[in-house]
CSV table of C-alpha atoms (C1' of nucleotides) in Angstrom, one decimal:
chain,number,residue,atom,x,y,z
A,1,MET,CA,-55.9,88.0,53.4
A,2,VAL,CA,-52.7,87.4,51.6
A,3,PHE,CA,-50.9,90.4,50.2
A,4,SER,CA,-47.7,90.3,48.2
A,5,CYS,CA,-45.7,92.8,50.2
A,6,ILE,CA,-43.0,93.5,47.8
A,7,ASP,CA,-41.7,96.8,46.8
A,8,GLU,CA,-42.0,98.6,43.5
A,9,SER,CA,-38.7,97.4,42.0
A,10,SER,CA,-39.5,93.8,42.4
A,11,SER,CA,-43.1,94.0,41.3
A,12,THR,CA,-42.6,94.8,37.7
A,13,SER,CA,-41.5,91.3,36.8
A,14,GLU,CA,-38.4,92.8,35.2
A,15,SER,CA,-37.0,89.3,35.0
A,16,PHE,CA,-38.5,85.9,34.9
A,17,SER,CA,-38.0,84.3,38.3
A,18,PRO,CA,-36.5,80.9,38.0
A,19,ALA,CA,-38.6,79.8,40.9
A,20,THR,CA,-41.8,80.4,39.1
A,21,THR,CA,-41.1,79.9,35.4
A,22,THR,CA,-39.6,77.4,33.1
A,23,ALA,CA,-36.6,79.7,32.8
A,24,ALA,CA,-35.2,77.4,35.5
A,25,LYS,CA,-35.4,74.6,33.0
A,26,PHE,CA,-33.4,76.2,30.2
A,27,SER,CA,-30.9,73.9,28.7
A,28,ALA,CA,-27.4,75.1,28.8
A,29,PRO,CA,-27.1,77.8,26.2
A,30,PRO,CA,-24.4,77.5,23.6
A,31,LEU,CA,-21.1,78.9,24.6
A,32,PRO,CA,-21.2,82.6,24.2
A,33,PRO,CA,-19.4,83.9,21.2
A,34,LEU,CA,-16.8,86.6,21.6
A,35,ARG,CA,-18.9,89.2,23.2
A,36,LEU,CA,-18.9,92.7,21.9
A,37,ASN,CA,-19.8,95.6,24.0
A,38,ARG,CA,-22.8,97.5,22.7
A,39,MET,CA,-22.9,100.9,24.0
A,40,GLY,CA,-25.0,104.1,23.7
A,41,SER,CA,-28.2,104.4,21.9
A,42,GLY,CA,-29.6,105.6,18.7
A,43,GLY,CA,-27.8,104.9,15.4
A,44,SER,CA,-24.3,105.8,16.4
A,45,ASN,CA,-23.3,102.8,18.3
A,46,VAL,CA,-19.7,102.1,19.0
A,47,VAL,CA,-18.8,98.4,19.1
A,48,LEU,CA,-15.6,97.5,20.7
A,49,ASP,CA,-13.8,94.2,21.0
A,50,SER,CA,-14.1,93.5,24.7
A,51,LYS,CA,-10.4,92.6,25.1
A,52,ASN,CA,-8.7,95.1,22.9
A,53,GLY,CA,-11.1,98.0,23.0
A,54,VAL,CA,-10.5,98.2,19.2
A,55,ASP,CA,-13.2,99.9,17.2
A,56,ILE,CA,-14.3,97.0,15.0
A,57,ASP,CA,-17.3,98.6,13.4
A,58,SER,CA,-18.8,101.9,14.5
A,59,ARG,CA,-22.3,100.8,13.6
A,60,LYS,CA,-22.8,97.1,13.9
A,61,LEU,CA,-24.6,95.6,16.8
A,62,SER,CA,-23.7,92.2,18.0
A,63,SER,CA,-26.4,89.8,16.9
A,64,SER,CA,-28.0,87.3,19.3
A,65,LYS,CA,-27.3,83.6,19.3
A,66,TYR,CA,-31.0,83.1,19.9
A,67,LYS,CA,-33.8,82.8,17.4
A,68,GLY,CA,-36.2,85.7,17.4
A,69,VAL,CA,-33.9,87.9,19.5
A,70,VAL,CA,-32.6,91.2,18.1
A,71,PRO,CA,-30.2,93.6,19.7
A,72,GLN,CA,-31.3,97.0,20.7
A,73,PRO,CA,-29.2,100.1,20.4
A,74,ASN,CA,-29.1,100.5,24.2
A,75,GLY,CA,-27.7,97.1,24.9
A,76,ARG,CA,-31.0,95.5,25.6
A,77,TRP,CA,-32.6,92.8,23.6
A,78,GLY,CA,-35.8,92.7,21.6
A,79,ALA,CA,-37.9,89.7,20.9
A,80,GLN,CA,-40.0,89.2,17.8
A,81,ILE,CA,-41.8,86.6,15.8
A,82,TYR,CA,-43.1,86.6,12.3
A,83,VAL,CA,-46.6,85.6,11.7
A,84,LYS,CA,-48.3,85.7,8.3
A,85,HIS,CA,-45.6,88.0,6.9
A,86,GLN,CA,-46.0,90.4,9.8
A,87,ARG,CA,-43.6,90.9,12.6
A,88,VAL,CA,-45.2,90.6,16.1
A,89,TRP,CA,-43.1,92.5,18.6
A,90,LEU,CA,-42.7,90.6,21.9
A,91,GLY,CA,-41.0,93.4,23.9
A,92,THR,CA,-37.6,94.4,25.0
A,93,PHE,CA,-35.6,92.6,27.7
A,94,SER,CA,-32.4,93.3,29.6
A,95,ASP,CA,-31.5,89.6,29.5
A,96,GLU,CA,-30.9,87.9,26.2
A,97,GLU,CA,-32.1,84.5,27.5
A,98,GLU,CA,-35.3,86.1,28.7
A,99,ALA,CA,-35.9,87.5,25.3
A,100,ALA,CA,-35.2,84.1,23.8
A,101,HIS,CA,-37.6,82.5,26.3
A,102,SER,CA,-40.3,85.0,25.3
A,103,TYR,CA,-39.8,84.0,21.7
A,104,ASP,CA,-40.2,80.4,22.7
A,105,ILE,CA,-43.4,81.1,24.4
A,106,ALA,CA,-44.7,83.0,21.4
A,107,ALA,CA,-43.5,80.4,19.0
A,108,ARG,CA,-45.3,77.7,20.9
A,109,LYS,CA,-48.5,79.7,21.0
A,110,PHE,CA,-48.4,80.7,17.3
A,111,ARG,CA,-47.0,77.6,15.8
A,112,GLY,CA,-47.9,74.8,18.1
A,113,ARG,CA,-46.0,72.0,19.6
A,114,ASP,CA,-43.7,71.6,16.6
A,115,ALA,CA,-42.4,75.1,16.8
A,116,VAL,CA,-38.7,75.5,16.7
A,117,VAL,CA,-37.6,77.0,19.9
A,118,ASN,CA,-34.4,78.2,21.5
A,119,PHE,CA,-34.5,76.0,24.6
A,120,LYS,CA,-35.1,72.4,23.9
A,121,THR,CA,-36.5,71.7,27.3
A,122,PHE,CA,-39.2,74.3,27.0
A,123,LEU,CA,-42.5,72.6,27.6
A,124,ALA,CA,-40.9,69.2,26.9
A,125,SER,CA,-41.8,67.7,30.2
A,126,GLU,CA,-45.0,66.2,31.6
A,127,ASP,CA,-44.6,68.7,34.5
A,128,ASP,CA,-45.3,71.5,32.1
A,129,ASN,CA,-49.0,70.6,31.7
A,130,GLY,CA,-49.9,73.7,33.7
A,131,GLU,CA,-48.1,76.0,31.4
A,132,LEU,CA,-49.5,74.2,28.4
A,133,CYS,CA,-53.0,74.7,29.8
A,134,PHE,CA,-52.2,78.3,30.6
A,135,LEU,CA,-51.1,78.9,27.0
A,136,GLU,CA,-54.2,77.2,25.7
A,137,ALA,CA,-56.4,79.2,27.9
A,138,HIS,CA,-55.2,82.6,26.7
A,139,SER,CA,-55.5,84.2,23.3
A,140,LYS,CA,-52.4,85.0,21.2
A,141,ALA,CA,-53.1,88.7,21.9
A,142,GLU,CA,-53.1,88.0,25.6
A,143,ILE,CA,-49.9,86.0,25.6
A,144,VAL,CA,-48.1,88.7,23.5
A,145,ASP,CA,-49.5,91.3,25.9
A,146,MET,CA,-48.1,89.5,28.9
A,147,LEU,CA,-44.7,89.0,27.2
A,148,ARG,CA,-44.5,92.7,26.3
A,149,LYS,CA,-45.5,93.7,29.8
A,150,HIS,CA,-43.3,91.1,31.4
A,151,THR,CA,-46.2,89.7,33.4
A,152,TYR,CA,-46.3,86.2,31.8
A,153,ALA,CA,-44.4,84.6,34.7
A,154,ASP,CA,-46.6,86.2,37.3
A,155,GLU,CA,-49.8,85.3,35.6
A,156,LEU,CA,-48.6,81.7,35.0
A,157,ALA,CA,-47.7,81.4,38.6
A,158,GLN,CA,-51.1,82.8,39.6
A,159,SER,CA,-52.8,80.4,37.3
A,160,ASN,CA,-50.8,77.4,38.7
A,161,LYS,CA,-51.6,78.5,42.2
A,162,ARG,CA,-55.3,78.7,41.5
A,163,ASN,CA,-55.3,75.2,39.9
A,164,GLY,CA,-53.2,73.8,42.7
A,165,ALA,CA,-50.4,71.3,42.4
A,166,ASN,CA,-52.8,68.9,40.9
A,167,THR,CA,-52.8,69.5,37.2
A,168,ASN,CA,-55.8,67.2,36.8
A,169,THR,CA,-58.0,69.9,38.2
A,170,THR,CA,-61.5,69.1,37.1
A,171,GLN,CA,-63.8,71.6,35.6
A,172,SER,CA,-66.1,71.6,38.6
A,173,ASP,CA,-63.2,72.5,40.8
A,174,THR,CA,-62.7,75.7,38.9
A,175,VAL,CA,-66.3,76.5,38.1
A,176,SER,CA,-68.0,75.8,41.3
A,177,ARG,CA,-65.7,77.9,43.4
A,178,THR,CA,-68.0,80.4,44.9
A,179,ARG,CA,-67.4,84.0,45.6
A,180,GLU,CA,-68.7,86.7,47.8
A,181,VAL,CA,-69.1,90.2,46.8
A,182,LEU,CA,-67.1,92.4,49.1
A,183,PHE,CA,-68.3,95.7,47.9
A,184,GLU,CA,-69.1,97.8,44.9
A,185,LYS,CA,-68.2,101.3,44.0
A,186,VAL,CA,-69.7,103.7,41.5
A,187,VAL,CA,-66.6,105.2,40.1
A,188,THR,CA,-66.2,109.0,40.1
A,189,PRO,CA,-64.7,111.1,37.4
A,190,SER,CA,-61.5,111.3,39.3
A,191,ASP,CA,-61.3,107.6,39.7
A,192,VAL,CA,-61.2,107.3,35.9
A,193,GLY,CA,-59.4,110.5,35.2
A,194,LYS,CA,-55.8,111.5,35.1
A,195,LEU,CA,-55.1,111.0,38.8
A,196,ASN,CA,-54.5,107.3,38.0
A,197,ARG,CA,-56.0,106.1,41.2
A,198,LEU,CA,-59.2,104.6,42.6
A,199,VAL,CA,-60.3,105.7,46.0
A,200,ILE,CA,-61.5,102.7,48.1
A,201,PRO,CA,-64.3,103.9,50.5
A,202,LYS,CA,-62.8,103.9,53.9
A,203,GLN,CA,-65.2,101.5,55.5
A,204,HIS,CA,-64.7,98.9,52.8
A,205,ALA,CA,-61.0,99.4,52.8
A,206,GLU,CA,-60.6,98.9,56.5
A,207,LYS,CA,-63.0,96.0,56.5
A,208,HIS,CA,-61.7,94.0,53.6
A,209,PHE,CA,-58.2,95.3,52.8
A,210,PRO,CA,-56.7,96.1,56.1
A,211,LEU,CA,-53.1,97.3,55.6
A,212,PRO,CA,-50.4,95.7,57.7
A,213,SER,CA,-49.1,98.6,59.9
A,214,LEU,CA,-45.7,98.4,58.3
A,215,SER,CA,-47.2,98.7,54.9
A,216,VAL,CA,-49.3,101.7,55.4
A,217,THR,CA,-46.9,104.2,53.9
A,218,LYS,CA,-45.4,102.0,51.3
A,219,GLY,CA,-48.5,100.1,50.3
A,220,VAL,CA,-48.8,96.6,49.1
A,221,LEU,CA,-49.5,94.8,45.9
A,222,ILE,CA,-52.8,93.0,45.5
A,223,ASN,CA,-53.8,90.7,42.7
A,224,PHE,CA,-57.3,90.7,41.3
A,225,GLU,CA,-58.6,88.4,38.6
A,226,ASP,CA,-61.1,89.7,36.0
A,227,VAL,CA,-63.8,87.8,34.1
A,228,THR,CA,-61.4,86.9,31.4
A,229,GLY,CA,-59.0,85.3,33.9
A,230,LYS,CA,-56.5,88.1,33.5
A,231,VAL,CA,-54.7,89.0,36.6
A,232,TRP,CA,-54.5,92.7,37.6
A,233,ARG,CA,-52.0,93.7,40.1
A,234,PHE,CA,-52.6,97.0,41.8
A,235,ARG,CA,-50.7,98.9,44.4
A,236,TYR,CA,-52.8,99.5,47.4
A,237,SER,CA,-51.9,102.1,49.9
A,238,TYR,CA,-53.1,104.8,52.3
A,239,TRP,CA,-52.6,108.4,51.4
A,240,ASN,CA,-52.1,110.5,54.4
A,241,SER,CA,-52.6,113.7,52.5
A,242,SER,CA,-56.2,112.9,51.7
A,243,GLN,CA,-56.6,110.3,54.4
A,244,SER,CA,-57.9,107.8,51.9
A,245,TYR,CA,-57.2,104.3,50.8
A,246,VAL,CA,-56.3,104.0,47.1
A,247,LEU,CA,-55.4,101.7,44.3
A,248,THR,CA,-52.7,103.3,42.3
A,249,LYS,CA,-50.2,101.6,40.1
A,250,GLY,CA,-51.9,99.4,37.6
A,251,TRP,CA,-55.3,101.1,38.0
A,252,SER,CA,-55.0,103.4,35.0
A,253,GLN,CA,-54.3,100.4,32.8
A,254,PHE,CA,-57.5,98.7,34.0
A,255,VAL,CA,-59.5,101.9,33.3
A,256,LYS,CA,-58.0,102.1,29.9
A,257,GLU,CA,-58.5,98.5,29.0
A,258,LYS,CA,-62.0,98.3,30.3
A,259,ASN,CA,-62.8,101.7,29.0
A,260,LEU,CA,-64.3,102.6,32.4
A,261,ARG,CA,-66.3,105.8,32.6
A,262,ALA,CA,-67.6,107.8,35.6
A,263,GLY,CA,-70.8,106.2,36.8
A,264,ASP,CA,-69.6,102.6,36.0
A,265,VAL,CA,-69.8,100.2,38.9
A,266,VAL,CA,-66.7,98.3,39.9
A,267,THR,CA,-67.2,95.2,42.0
A,268,PHE,CA,-64.7,93.6,44.3
A,269,GLU,CA,-65.2,89.9,45.1
A,270,ARG,CA,-63.4,87.2,47.0
A,271,SER,CA,-63.3,83.5,46.7
A,272,THR,CA,-64.9,81.8,49.7
A,273,GLY,CA,-62.5,78.9,49.1
A,274,SER,CA,-59.2,78.6,50.9
A,275,ASP,CA,-57.3,80.5,48.3
A,276,ARG,CA,-59.2,83.7,49.1
A,277,GLN,CA,-58.6,84.8,45.5
A,278,LEU,CA,-59.7,88.3,44.8
A,279,TYR,CA,-61.7,89.3,41.7
A,280,ILE,CA,-62.6,92.5,40.1
A,281,ASP,CA,-65.4,93.1,37.7
A,282,TRP,CA,-67.3,96.1,36.4
A,283,LYS,CA,-70.6,97.0,34.8
A,284,ARG,CA,-72.1,99.9,33.2
A,285,SER,CA,-75.0,101.2,35.0
A,286,GLY,CA,-77.9,103.1,33.5
A,287,PRO,CA,-79.8,102.6,30.2
A,288,SER,CA,-76.8,101.6,28.1
A,289,LYS,CA,-76.2,98.5,30.1
A,290,ASN,CA,-73.4,96.2,29.2
A,291,PRO,CA,-73.4,95.9,25.4
A,292,VAL,CA,-70.2,97.4,24.2
A,293,GLN,CA,-69.9,98.6,20.7
A,294,VAL,CA,-66.8,97.8,18.8
A,295,VAL,CA,-66.1,99.6,15.5
A,296,VAL,CA,-63.3,98.3,13.4
A,297,ARG,CA,-62.0,101.0,11.2
A,298,LEU,CA,-59.7,100.2,8.3
A,299,PHE,CA,-58.1,102.8,6.2
A,300,GLY,CA,-60.4,105.4,7.8
A,301,VAL,CA,-63.5,103.5,7.0
A,302,ASP,CA,-65.7,101.6,9.4
A,303,ILE,CA,-65.6,98.1,8.0
A,304,PHE,CA,-67.8,96.5,10.6
A,305,ASN,CA,-69.7,97.4,13.7
A,306,VAL,CA,-70.1,94.8,16.3
A,307,THR,CA,-72.3,94.9,19.4
A,308,SER,CA,-71.1,92.5,22.0
A,309,THR,CA,-71.4,91.9,25.6
A,310,LYS,CA,-68.5,91.3,27.8
A,311,PRO,CA,-66.6,88.1,27.1
A,312,SER,CA,-68.3,85.0,28.5
A,313,ASN,CA,-66.3,82.4,30.2
A,314,VAL,CA,-65.9,79.1,28.4
A,315,VAL,CA,-64.2,76.3,30.3
A,316,ASP,CA,-61.7,74.4,28.3
A,317,ALA,CA,-60.3,71.0,28.7
A,318,CYS,CA,-57.7,72.3,31.1
A,319,GLY,CA,-60.3,73.5,33.5
A,320,GLY,CA,-59.3,77.1,32.8
A,321,LYS,CA,-61.3,79.9,31.4
A,322,ARG,CA,-60.8,80.8,27.7
A,323,SER,CA,-61.3,84.3,26.6
A,324,ARG,CA,-62.4,85.2,23.1
A,325,ASP,CA,-59.5,84.6,20.9
A,326,VAL,CA,-59.7,87.8,19.0
A,327,ASP,CA,-56.6,87.8,16.9
A,328,MET,CA,-55.7,91.4,17.1
A,329,PHE,CA,-52.8,91.0,14.8
A,330,ALA,CA,-54.9,90.3,11.8
A,331,LEU,CA,-56.4,93.6,12.4
A,332,ARG,CA,-53.2,95.2,13.4
A,333,CYS,CA,-51.6,95.1,10.0
A,334,SER,CA,-50.5,98.6,10.6
A,335,LYS,CA,-51.0,100.9,13.6
A,336,LYS,CA,-51.7,103.6,11.1
A,337,HIS,CA,-54.3,101.7,9.2
A,338,ALA,CA,-56.2,99.6,11.6
A,339,ILE,CA,-57.8,101.2,14.6
A,340,ILE,CA,-60.1,99.4,17.0
A,341,ASN,CA,-62.2,101.8,18.9
A,342,THR,CA,-64.2,100.6,21.8
A,343,LEU,CA,-67.0,103.1,22.1
B,1,DA,C1',-32.2,111.9,26.7
B,2,DA,C1',-33.1,107.4,26.9
B,3,DG,C1',-35.6,103.8,25.3
B,4,DT,C1',-39.0,101.3,22.2
B,5,DG,C1',-40.5,99.2,18.3
B,6,DT,C1',-41.8,100.1,13.3
B,7,DG,C1',-40.4,100.6,8.4
B,8,DT,C1',-37.7,98.7,5.3
B,9,DT,C1',-34.5,95.7,3.0
B,10,DG,C1',-31.8,91.8,1.7
B,11,DA,C1',-30.7,87.0,2.9
B,12,DT,C1',-32.2,82.4,3.5
C,1,DT,C1',-39.5,83.7,7.6
C,2,DC,C1',-35.8,86.0,9.5
C,3,DA,C1',-32.5,89.5,11.2
C,4,DA,C1',-30.1,93.9,10.5
C,5,DC,C1',-30.3,98.5,10.4
C,6,DA,C1',-32.0,103.3,10.7
C,7,DC,C1',-34.7,106.3,12.9
C,8,DA,C1',-39.5,108.1,14.2
C,9,DC,C1',-41.9,107.9,18.0
C,10,DT,C1',-42.8,107.4,23.0
C,11,DT,C1',-41.7,107.6,27.7
C,12,DG,C1',-39.7,109.3,31.9
DNA sequence: AAGTGTGTTGAT
DNA sequence: TCAACACACTTG
């Protein structure tokens, strides 16, 4: 069993780790222009010349030297890209280069190989095949989601790890990898409620997810992959107060995204291969099995009503799994006007 | 209160 | 298509 025993602060992928991302391959950025200190938040920013401390302009934020990067009032940087006359927000970042890199990723995803990017070396090498496949294997919505949540680097690393160093991984390598079901749990109301945790039945927890003694109090982070190939990272720990093993951080997001309800069955699996990859899946028990109804409501009117099953896996040329490329942005013209309800 | 990201606009 | 700006909204 391989746990990533890192603490909370380092688990949020706050910055792209050069060791695991193409960030290490950034070409040297242009010399920084005279930097202005951007301070405070909200609309009343004071901008000072860093040398003289002179109030140059009491409102203006220093713009970024990178394409798709915009300053934020608090000194952080936002990344955005325009698609079909709509802005797609890519998140906020402490590091200007990280924001620029996020833009590059999005540009490559939305505009293809000819996209103009900030870092010329981005995906320019043959060694980047893994990342190209990764981009290809995920929908635009997924990539944007990863960028906004700062999980892109982690998920890319996970993906590369699964495919091994050999980028010529064949389809059968990926598909034929067998799994064993570790256990299933019928989730309780509290598992899907506001407690933001899933209780792992003690016998299963101690059998399959034994906590290293040093990690009992602090917990560990465990990665699970779902049927779409998305990697979920949960904090796993032991709560002395209730004497129970729980998945905490990350769990509520899973509940939300999968629209889990009490009575649904969550399955935990593990690859029997050497990677011991963990998987998580869920199913709806009872008469209303599996089909999920999706109503798309536009301007308050249900414009279509789709009954679908959970996404099936399709293997692409890269040997990865492709999830349905539902372009949320076409539907997301405005948060106020387009609502997707998963019922 | 601090931080995020959308609405809007003018430039390219 | 793009960035600048203001500020409503969300989060901690």
